[in-house]
Coordinates of C-alpha atoms and ligand atoms in Angstrom, one line a residue:
M25 CA 0.0 0.0 0.0
A26 CA 1.3 3.5 -0.8
L27 CA 0.7 6.9 0.8
S28 CA 1.7 10.2 -0.5
G29 CA 2.8 13.6 0.8
I30 CA 5.1 16.4 -0.2
G31 CA 8.7 15.3 -0.8
V32 CA 10.9 17.9 0.7
S33 CA 14.3 16.3 0.9
P34 CA 15.3 13.8 -1.9
G35 CA 16.6 10.3 -1.3
V36 CA 15.3 6.7 -0.8
A37 CA 15.3 4.9 2.5
V38 CA 13.8 1.6 3.7
G39 CA 13.4 0.6 7.3
P40 CA 11.1 0.0 10.3
V41 CA 8.8 2.8 11.5
R42 CA 9.4 4.4 14.9
K43 CA 6.7 6.8 15.9
I44 CA 7.2 9.8 18.2
A45 CA 4.1 10.1 20.3
K46 CA 3.1 13.4 21.9
A47 CA 2.4 13.4 25.6
Q48 CA -1.4 14.0 26.2
I49 CA -2.3 16.2 29.1
V50 CA -5.9 15.7 29.9
N51 CA -6.2 16.7 33.6
A52 CA -6.3 20.2 35.1
V53 CA -2.9 21.6 35.9
P54 CA -3.0 23.6 39.2
A55 CA -0.2 26.1 39.7
S56 CA 0.5 29.6 41.0
P57 CA 1.8 32.4 38.7
R58 CA 5.2 32.1 40.3
E59 CA 5.3 28.3 39.4
V60 CA 4.3 29.1 35.8
F61 CA 7.0 31.6 35.3
A62 CA 9.6 29.3 36.9
A63 CA 8.5 26.5 34.6
L64 CA 8.8 28.8 31.5
A65 CA 12.3 29.8 32.6
Q66 CA 13.2 26.2 33.1
V67 CA 11.9 25.4 29.6
A68 CA 14.1 28.1 28.3
Q69 CA 17.1 26.7 30.1
D70 CA 16.3 23.1 28.9
L71 CA 16.1 24.5 25.3
E72 CA 19.4 26.3 25.7
K73 CA 21.0 23.1 27.0
S74 CA 19.6 21.1 24.1
A75 CA 20.9 23.8 21.7
E76 CA 24.4 23.3 23.1
S77 CA 24.3 19.5 22.9
V78 CA 22.7 19.0 19.4
S79 CA 25.2 18.5 16.6
L80 CA 23.1 19.7 13.7
D81 CA 23.5 23.5 13.0
V82 CA 20.0 24.1 11.8
A83 CA 18.5 22.3 14.9
R84 CA 20.8 24.3 17.2
D85 CA 19.8 27.6 15.7
V86 CA 16.1 26.8 16.0
L87 CA 16.5 25.6 19.6
A88 CA 18.4 28.7 20.5
A89 CA 15.7 30.8 18.9
Q90 CA 13.0 29.0 20.9
A91 CA 14.9 29.5 24.1
M92 CA 14.8 33.2 23.3
I93 CA 11.1 33.2 22.6
A94 CA 10.5 31.4 26.0
Q95 CA 12.3 34.3 27.7
D96 CA 10.5 37.0 25.7
P97 CA 9.2 39.6 28.2
A98 CA 6.1 40.2 26.1
L99 CA 5.2 36.5 26.5
V100 CA 5.8 36.6 30.3
E101 CA 3.7 39.8 30.4
A102 CA 0.9 38.2 28.4
I103 CA 0.7 35.3 30.8
G104 CA 1.0 37.6 33.8
A105 CA -2.0 39.6 32.5
R106 CA -4.1 36.4 32.7
L107 CA -2.8 35.1 36.1
T108 CA -3.0 38.3 38.2
D109 CA -3.6 36.9 41.8
D110 CA -0.8 35.4 43.9
I111 CA -2.8 32.2 44.4
T112 CA -2.7 28.6 43.2
Y113 CA -5.1 28.5 40.2
P114 CA -7.0 25.2 39.8
D115 CA -6.0 25.0 36.2
V116 CA -3.4 27.3 34.5
Q117 CA -3.6 25.7 31.1
P118 CA -6.3 28.0 29.6
A119 CA -4.3 31.1 30.7
I120 CA -1.1 29.8 29.2
L121 CA -2.7 28.7 26.0
D122 CA -4.6 31.9 25.6
A123 CA -1.4 34.0 26.1
F124 CA 0.3 32.0 23.4
A125 CA -2.7 32.2 21.1
G126 CA -2.3 35.9 20.6
F127 CA 1.3 35.4 19.4
K128 CA 0.3 32.4 17.3
S129 CA -2.4 34.3 15.4
A130 CA 0.0 37.2 14.7
L131 CA 2.4 34.7 13.1
E132 CA -0.3 32.8 11.3
S133 CA -1.6 36.0 9.7
L134 CA 1.8 36.6 8.2
G135 CA 1.6 33.2 6.4
G136 CA 4.4 31.2 4.8
Y137 CA 7.7 30.8 6.8
F138 CA 6.2 32.7 9.8
A139 CA 3.0 30.6 9.9
E140 CA 5.1 27.5 10.1
R141 CA 7.0 29.0 13.1
V142 CA 3.7 28.6 15.1
A143 CA 5.0 25.1 15.9
D144 CA 7.7 26.7 17.9
L145 CA 5.2 28.5 20.1
D146 CA 3.1 25.3 20.5
E147 CA 6.3 23.5 21.5
I148 CA 7.1 26.0 24.2
A149 CA 3.5 26.1 25.6
Q150 CA 3.3 22.3 25.7
R151 CA 6.7 21.9 27.4
T152 CA 5.7 24.5 30.0
I153 CA 2.4 22.7 30.8
A154 CA 4.1 19.3 30.8
K155 CA 6.7 20.6 33.2
L156 CA 4.0 22.0 35.6
S157 CA 2.1 18.7 35.4
G158 CA 5.1 16.4 35.7
T159 CA 4.3 14.7 32.4
E160 CA 7.4 15.5 30.5
T161 CA 8.4 12.6 28.2
A162 CA 11.8 11.4 27.5
G163 CA 12.8 11.5 23.8
L164 CA 12.4 8.5 21.6
E165 CA 15.5 6.2 22.0
L166 CA 16.7 4.8 18.8
T167 CA 18.9 1.7 18.8
A168 CA 18.7 0.7 15.2
P169 CA 18.3 2.5 11.8
S170 CA 14.6 3.6 11.6
I171 CA 12.1 5.7 9.7
I172 CA 10.9 8.4 12.1
V173 CA 7.2 9.1 11.9
A174 CA 5.4 11.8 13.8
E175 CA 2.5 14.2 13.7
D176 CA 5.1 17.0 13.4
L177 CA 8.7 17.1 14.3
T178 CA 9.9 19.9 16.6
P179 CA 13.6 20.9 16.9
A180 CA 13.4 19.6 20.5
D181 CA 12.2 16.2 19.2
T182 CA 15.1 16.3 16.8
A183 CA 17.6 17.2 19.5
A184 CA 16.5 14.2 21.5
L185 CA 16.9 11.7 18.6
D186 CA 20.1 9.9 17.8
L187 CA 20.2 11.2 14.3
N188 CA 22.7 8.5 13.3
F189 CA 19.8 6.1 13.3
A190 CA 17.3 8.3 11.6
K191 CA 17.1 7.1 8.0
A192 CA 14.2 9.3 6.9
L193 CA 11.6 11.6 8.4
V194 CA 7.8 11.5 7.6
V195 CA 5.3 13.8 9.2
Q196 CA 1.6 14.2 9.0
K197 CA 1.7 18.0 9.1
G198 CA 4.1 20.7 8.0
G199 CA 5.1 22.3 4.7
P200 CA 8.2 22.7 2.6
T201 CA 9.7 25.2 5.1
S202 CA 8.8 23.3 8.3
H203 CA 11.5 22.1 10.7
T204 CA 11.2 18.6 9.5
A205 CA 12.1 19.8 6.0
I206 CA 14.9 22.0 7.2
V207 CA 16.4 19.3 9.5
A208 CA 16.2 16.6 6.8
R209 CA 17.9 18.7 4.2
G210 CA 20.6 19.6 6.8
L211 CA 21.1 15.9 7.5
G212 CA 20.8 14.9 3.8
I213 CA 18.2 12.3 4.5
P214 CA 14.9 11.8 2.7
A215 CA 11.8 13.5 4.1
I216 CA 8.1 13.7 3.4
V217 CA 5.8 16.3 5.0
G218 CA 2.0 16.6 4.8
C219 CA 1.5 12.8 4.7
A220 CA -2.1 12.7 5.9
E221 CA -2.4 9.0 6.7
V222 CA 1.1 8.3 8.1
L223 CA 0.1 8.0 11.7
S224 CA -2.1 5.0 10.9
I225 CA 1.0 2.9 10.0
A226 CA 1.8 0.3 12.7
E227 CA 4.9 0.8 14.8
G228 CA 7.7 -1.4 13.4
A229 CA 6.1 -1.8 10.0
S230 CA 8.6 -1.9 7.1
V231 CA 8.3 1.1 4.8
L232 CA 10.0 2.7 1.8
V233 CA 10.3 6.5 1.8
D234 CA 11.1 8.4 -1.4
G235 CA 11.7 12.0 -0.5
R236 CA 11.9 13.1 -4.1
D237 CA 8.3 12.3 -5.2
G238 CA 6.8 12.1 -1.7
T239 CA 5.8 8.4 -1.9
L240 CA 5.7 6.1 1.1
I241 CA 5.2 2.4 0.4
I242 CA 4.2 0.0 3.3
D243 CA 5.8 -3.4 3.1
P244 CA 7.5 -2.6 -0.2
T245 CA 8.4 -5.5 -2.6
D246 CA 12.0 -6.0 -3.7
S247 CA 11.1 -4.8 -7.1
E248 CA 9.6 -1.6 -5.7
I249 CA 12.7 -0.9 -3.6
S250 CA 15.0 -1.5 -6.6
T251 CA 12.9 0.8 -8.9
H252 CA 13.0 3.7 -6.5
Q253 CA 16.7 3.2 -5.6
T254 CA 17.8 2.8 -9.2
R255 CA 15.9 6.0 -10.3
E256 CA 17.4 8.0 -7.4
E257 CA 20.9 6.7 -8.1
A258 CA 20.6 7.6 -11.8
L259 CA 19.4 11.1 -11.0
R260 CA 22.3 11.7 -8.6
A261 CA 24.8 10.3 -11.1
R262 CA 23.5 12.5 -13.9
A263 CA 23.7 15.6 -11.6
A264 CA 27.3 14.7 -10.6
S265 CA 28.4 14.0 -14.2
V266 CA 28.0 17.5 -15.6
Q267 CA 30.1 20.4 -14.4
G268 CA 30.8 24.0 -15.5
P269 CA 28.4 26.6 -17.0
G270 CA 24.9 25.6 -18.0
R271 CA 24.6 24.3 -21.5
L272 CA 22.0 22.4 -23.6
L273 CA 22.9 19.3 -25.6
D274 CA 23.5 21.4 -28.7
G275 CA 25.8 23.8 -26.8
T276 CA 23.3 26.6 -26.3
P277 CA 24.5 28.4 -23.1
I278 CA 21.9 28.8 -20.4
T279 CA 23.2 30.8 -17.5
L280 CA 22.5 28.9 -14.2
M281 CA 22.5 31.1 -11.1
A282 CA 21.4 30.7 -7.5
N283 CA 19.1 32.7 -5.3
A284 CA 20.5 34.1 -2.1
G285 CA 19.2 36.1 0.9
N286 CA 22.6 36.6 2.7
A287 CA 26.3 36.0 2.4
T288 CA 26.0 32.4 3.7
D289 CA 23.7 31.6 0.8
A290 CA 26.1 33.3 -1.6
V291 CA 28.9 31.1 -0.3
S292 CA 26.7 27.9 -0.9
A293 CA 26.0 29.2 -4.4
A294 CA 29.6 29.6 -5.2
A295 CA 30.3 26.1 -3.8
V296 CA 27.9 24.5 -6.3
G297 CA 29.4 26.3 -9.2
A298 CA 26.5 28.9 -9.7
E299 CA 27.4 31.3 -12.4
G300 CA 26.2 34.2 -10.3
I301 CA 23.4 35.2 -7.9
G302 CA 20.2 35.5 -10.0
L303 CA 18.1 36.9 -7.2
F304 CA 19.5 38.5 -4.1
R305 CA 16.4 39.1 -1.9
T306 CA 17.6 42.1 0.1
E307 CA 14.4 42.2 2.2
L308 CA 15.4 39.0 3.9
L309 CA 18.2 40.8 5.6
F310 CA 15.7 43.1 7.3
L311 CA 12.7 40.9 8.3
D312 CA 13.6 41.2 12.0
R313 CA 14.6 44.9 12.0
N314 CA 12.4 47.5 13.7
D315 CA 14.6 50.3 12.5
E316 CA 16.0 51.0 9.1
P317 CA 19.7 50.1 8.9
S318 CA 21.9 53.1 8.1
I319 CA 23.3 53.5 4.6
D320 CA 26.8 52.4 5.9
E321 CA 25.4 49.3 7.4
Q322 CA 23.5 48.4 4.2
V323 CA 26.7 49.0 2.2
E324 CA 28.5 46.4 4.4
L325 CA 25.7 43.9 4.1
Y326 CA 25.4 44.1 0.3
K327 CA 29.1 44.0 0.0
S328 CA 29.3 40.8 2.0
V329 CA 27.1 39.1 -0.6
F330 CA 28.9 40.7 -3.6
E331 CA 32.3 39.6 -2.3
A332 CA 31.2 36.0 -2.0
M333 CA 30.6 36.1 -5.8
A334 CA 33.6 38.2 -6.8
G335 CA 34.3 37.9 -10.5
H336 CA 30.7 36.8 -11.2
K337 CA 27.4 38.5 -11.6
V338 CA 24.9 39.4 -8.8
I339 CA 21.4 40.5 -9.5
L340 CA 20.2 42.4 -6.5
R341 CA 16.6 43.0 -6.0
T342 CA 15.5 46.2 -4.2
L343 CA 13.3 45.7 -1.1
D344 CA 10.3 43.5 -1.8
A345 CA 8.7 44.4 1.5
G346 CA 5.0 43.8 2.0
S347 CA 2.5 41.0 1.6
D348 CA 4.3 37.7 2.5
K349 CA 7.5 39.5 3.4
P350 CA 6.6 42.2 5.9
V351 CA 9.6 44.3 7.0
P352 CA 8.8 45.8 10.4
F353 CA 10.4 49.2 9.7
I354 CA 8.5 49.7 6.5
N355 CA 5.1 48.0 6.6
A356 CA 3.3 50.1 9.2
I357 CA -0.1 50.1 7.4
A358 CA -2.5 47.1 7.8
E359 CA -4.0 46.2 4.5
E360 CA -7.1 44.3 3.6
N361 CA -5.5 42.7 0.7
P362 CA -1.7 42.8 1.1
A363 CA -0.8 40.8 -2.0
L364 CA -2.6 43.4 -4.1
G365 CA -1.5 46.3 -1.9
V366 CA 1.5 48.4 -1.4
R367 CA 4.4 46.0 -1.8
G368 CA 7.7 45.9 -3.7
W369 CA 8.3 49.0 -5.9
R370 CA 4.9 50.4 -4.9
L371 CA 6.5 51.3 -1.5
T372 CA 7.7 54.4 -3.3
R373 CA 4.2 55.6 -2.6
T374 CA 4.5 55.4 1.1
A375 CA 8.2 55.0 2.0
D376 CA 10.0 56.6 -0.9
D377 CA 13.0 57.7 1.2
V378 CA 13.7 54.1 2.3
L379 CA 14.1 53.1 -1.4
T380 CA 16.2 56.2 -2.2
R381 CA 18.6 55.3 0.6
Q382 CA 18.7 51.7 -0.5
L383 CA 19.6 52.6 -4.0
K384 CA 22.3 54.9 -2.7
A385 CA 23.7 52.1 -0.5
V386 CA 23.6 49.6 -3.5
G387 CA 25.4 52.0 -5.8
L388 CA 28.1 52.6 -3.1
A389 CA 28.5 48.9 -2.4
A390 CA 28.7 48.1 -6.2
S391 CA 31.5 50.7 -6.6
K392 CA 33.7 48.9 -4.0
V393 CA 33.7 45.4 -5.4
A394 CA 34.9 43.4 -8.4
T395 CA 31.5 41.8 -8.9
D396 CA 29.2 42.6 -11.9
I397 CA 26.2 44.2 -10.2
W398 CA 22.8 44.2 -11.8
V399 CA 19.8 45.7 -10.0
M400 CA 16.1 45.0 -10.4
A401 CA 12.9 46.2 -8.8
P402 CA 10.1 43.8 -7.7
M403 CA 6.4 44.2 -8.6
I404 CA 6.9 46.5 -11.5
N405 CA 3.6 46.7 -13.3
T406 CA 3.8 49.4 -15.9
A407 CA 6.2 51.0 -18.3
A408 CA 6.0 54.2 -16.3
E409 CA 7.2 52.4 -13.2
A410 CA 10.0 50.7 -15.1
R411 CA 11.1 54.1 -16.5
E412 CA 11.1 55.8 -13.1
F413 CA 13.0 52.9 -11.5
A414 CA 15.6 52.9 -14.3
K415 CA 16.1 56.6 -14.0
R416 CA 16.6 56.5 -10.2
A417 CA 18.9 53.4 -10.3
R418 CA 21.1 54.9 -13.0
E419 CA 21.3 58.1 -11.0
S420 CA 22.7 56.0 -8.1
G421 CA 25.5 54.7 -10.3
I422 CA 24.0 51.4 -11.2
K423 CA 24.9 50.2 -14.7
H424 CA 22.5 47.3 -15.4
V425 CA 18.9 48.0 -14.5
G426 CA 16.1 45.6 -14.8
V427 CA 12.6 44.7 -13.6
M428 CA 10.9 41.6 -12.2
V429 CA 8.0 40.5 -14.3
E430 CA 5.6 39.2 -11.6
T431 CA 2.2 40.5 -12.7
P432 CA 0.0 39.7 -15.7
A433 CA 0.1 43.4 -16.6
A434 CA 3.9 43.5 -16.8
A435 CA 4.0 40.3 -18.8
I436 CA 1.3 41.2 -21.3
S437 CA 2.8 44.6 -21.9
A438 CA 6.5 43.4 -21.6
D439 CA 7.2 45.0 -25.1
K440 CA 6.6 48.4 -23.4
V441 CA 7.9 47.7 -20.0
L442 CA 11.2 46.1 -21.1
A443 CA 11.8 48.9 -23.6
E444 CA 12.6 51.0 -20.5
V445 CA 15.3 48.7 -18.9
D446 CA 18.2 46.4 -19.7
F447 CA 16.9 43.0 -18.6
A448 CA 14.0 41.2 -16.9
S449 CA 13.6 38.4 -14.4
L450 CA 10.3 36.4 -14.2
G451 CA 9.2 36.0 -10.6
T452 CA 7.1 32.9 -11.3
N453 CA 6.0 32.5 -7.7
D454 CA 4.1 35.8 -7.8
L455 CA 3.3 35.6 -11.5
T456 CA 1.5 32.3 -10.9
Q457 CA -0.4 33.6 -7.9
Y458 CA -1.6 36.6 -9.9
V459 CA -2.4 34.8 -13.2
M460 CA -4.3 32.1 -11.3
A461 CA -5.8 34.5 -8.7
A462 CA -4.8 32.1 -6.0
D463 CA -2.8 33.0 -2.8
R464 CA 0.6 31.4 -3.0
L465 CA 0.6 30.9 0.8
D466 CA -2.8 29.2 1.0
S467 CA -2.1 25.4 1.0
R468 CA -5.8 24.8 0.3
L469 CA -5.2 26.3 -3.2
S470 CA -1.9 24.6 -3.9
D471 CA -3.4 22.8 -6.9
L472 CA -4.1 26.2 -8.5
T473 CA -0.8 27.8 -7.7
S474 CA 1.2 25.7 -10.2
T475 CA 3.5 27.3 -12.7
W476 CA 2.8 24.3 -14.9
H477 CA -0.7 25.7 -15.6
P478 CA -0.9 26.5 -19.4
A479 CA -2.4 30.0 -18.5
V480 CA 0.8 30.8 -16.7
L481 CA 3.0 29.3 -19.4
R482 CA 1.3 31.3 -22.1
T483 CA 1.8 34.5 -20.0
I484 CA 5.5 33.7 -19.7
S485 CA 5.6 33.1 -23.4
I486 CA 4.3 36.6 -24.1
A487 CA 6.9 38.2 -21.9
A488 CA 9.8 36.0 -23.2
T489 CA 8.8 36.7 -26.8
S490 CA 8.8 40.4 -26.2
A491 CA 12.2 40.2 -24.5
G492 CA 13.6 38.2 -27.5
N493 CA 12.2 40.8 -29.9
L494 CA 14.0 43.5 -28.0
S495 CA 17.2 41.3 -27.7
K496 CA 17.0 41.7 -23.9
P497 CA 17.9 38.9 -21.5
I498 CA 15.0 37.4 -19.5
G499 CA 15.6 35.0 -16.7
V500 CA 13.4 33.1 -14.2
C501 CA 14.1 33.3 -10.5
G502 CA 11.0 31.7 -9.0
E503 CA 10.8 28.2 -7.7
S504 CA 9.8 26.8 -11.1
A505 CA 13.4 27.2 -12.3
A506 CA 14.4 24.4 -9.9
N507 CA 12.2 21.8 -11.6
P508 CA 14.3 20.2 -14.3
Q509 CA 11.4 19.5 -16.8
L510 CA 9.8 22.9 -16.2
A511 CA 13.2 24.5 -16.6
A512 CA 13.4 23.0 -20.1
V513 CA 9.9 24.2 -20.9
L514 CA 10.8 27.8 -19.7
I515 CA 13.9 27.7 -22.0
G516 CA 11.6 26.6 -24.8
L517 CA 9.4 29.6 -24.1
G518 CA 12.4 31.9 -24.6
V519 CA 13.9 32.3 -21.2
T520 CA 17.7 32.8 -21.3
S521 CA 18.8 32.2 -17.7
L522 CA 17.6 30.4 -14.6
S523 CA 18.1 31.1 -10.9
M524 CA 17.2 28.7 -8.1
A525 CA 18.1 27.4 -4.7
P526 CA 21.7 26.3 -4.7
S527 CA 20.7 22.7 -3.8
A528 CA 18.7 22.3 -7.0
L529 CA 21.4 23.6 -9.4
A530 CA 23.4 20.4 -10.1
E531 CA 20.2 18.4 -11.1
V532 CA 18.9 21.1 -13.4
R533 CA 22.4 21.4 -15.0
G534 CA 22.6 17.7 -15.5
F535 CA 19.1 17.5 -17.0
L536 CA 19.5 20.3 -19.4
A537 CA 22.8 18.9 -20.7
G538 CA 20.8 16.1 -22.2
I539 CA 18.2 18.2 -24.1
D540 CA 18.6 20.3 -27.2
R541 CA 17.0 23.7 -27.8
A542 CA 14.7 22.4 -30.6
T543 CA 13.2 19.9 -28.1
C544 CA 12.7 22.5 -25.5
V545 CA 10.8 24.7 -28.0
R546 CA 8.7 21.8 -29.3
V547 CA 7.8 20.5 -25.8
A548 CA 7.0 24.1 -24.6
G549 CA 4.6 24.5 -27.5
L550 CA 2.9 21.2 -26.7
V551 CA 2.5 21.6 -23.0
S552 CA 1.3 25.2 -23.3
N553 CA -1.6 23.8 -25.4
T554 CA -2.9 21.4 -22.7
S555 CA -5.8 22.3 -20.4
S556 CA -4.4 21.7 -16.9
A557 CA -1.3 21.9 -14.9
E558 CA -1.4 18.1 -14.3
E559 CA -1.7 17.4 -18.0
A560 CA 1.1 19.9 -18.9
K561 CA 3.5 18.3 -16.3
A562 CA 2.6 14.7 -17.3
L563 CA 3.2 15.5 -21.0
A564 CA 6.5 17.2 -20.3
V565 CA 7.7 14.2 -18.2
E566 CA 6.6 11.8 -20.9
L567 CA 8.4 13.7 -23.6
L568 CA 11.5 14.8 -21.7
G569 CA 11.9 11.9 -19.4
N570 CA 12.7 12.0 -15.7
Ligands
LIG8 C1 8.8 35.3 -7.3 O1 7.7 35.9 -7.0 O2 8.8 34.3 -8.1 C2 10.1 35.7 -6.7 C3 11.2 35.1 -7.1 O3 10.0 36.6 -5.7 P1 9.6 36.2 -4.2 O4 9.3 34.7 -4.1 O5 10.6 36.6 -3.3 O6 8.3 37.0 -4.1
LIG9 MG1 7.9 37.8 -6.0

């Protein structure tokens, strides 16, 4: 029998299931406010200790962050506001959960990465209650290689596991940016998240986990095991076999770059042989900043990324604050419809000085490095916006000026928009959300937010054809560039470069090396003429292979 979920870390593993059960607290938990605060402080200390003892960097960082949350004065204050008398309350659970609920809903409303951090708050609340009620459970002890199955995996669960024995992780909840996904990628083991039925598997049952396609097979046959393992090995071998700049089979160069949010990402990009940074998301440097960094500080931050790519190209994107990426010092206004509101370049309407200072800092940083700096603005919708951005960027000393094409308006009128600038980059995450009118953060709509949808492919085709007519480069820097078959289709539609997570680069490079340009064009035409994302993807896989 097979189950499916979202594959978030590739690889194939076979082994017995070990389940991590959550402690259930059903009874009332009597305590005084003093005891509650002491328990919370103790939880913070335990988390700090776990952070020190865990060997995996990503788990350590998250545990340290959780320890800080548990000590946050705002949280202590919120609990204190609900437990005001110096008495032993018959049950403190409602007060604790209610205090945490306020923080949780604030994170949830931000969506995406932030929404998935709600699990951190749950973890701290449950640990505090467990400590007060004396129901803390010891971590699962592993003595043999196992497939770890859980409702969700918190960093504290991970810290308590002997990761030498964890062959794969499968969880019922979570998304691509959940802890399980992060930890699994850090360990290099397969993982599946959002596997709805996984908790129904019996403890000890033998399962196969394929973290690439998100398949879990219970009691797999030898032939099923060998099919999955052989395919995985072949894909890895192909990725390892091609080095150097991106090329199609016929020699057509396709620049393959990596996306980065900071200097560490840029170092990873250089390590996998990226030909540059195709998207430097500058807002990611500032998501936790209440005050705008000074121009000098910005110069240093930008320079640290540029220097990691010395001798190559870096495409910096000006602040894409707003919507799914709220930057505290810039997004003061609550909006009914933030994805359609004041975000990206539109912030010139409400916080123009911030963008002026950023452009100044970028120009200064660019003048100090031996890196080829290109700069683009997000959420450009009209030719007038493109013209205005280009003028201001050039005044700041920036030589190569471009726009992100992320809205249907920009794509449909790309002949006019791109006439104002030197290059374009298709932000297919947003372009898909806006073409399909489906929130990219809403997992209930994930079937609609697929770049494979022919409506999205046709829109990309319009923009890429206009760029070609103007002889201007047009890349893709959305998630779609990381899918090998979709990458080939995008090239067939006229895209000239691709930028993706560093971890995806080798596979895309290996795949494209086996396909010529004429095939890309033919397949792009055929899949654009299907009537659904599923049909388009299936046809591309059939014609291009795995
Ligand atoms: C995109 O929208 O595709 C993109 C690359 O930008 P972001 O994901 O940062 O919005
Ligand atoms: Mg975008």
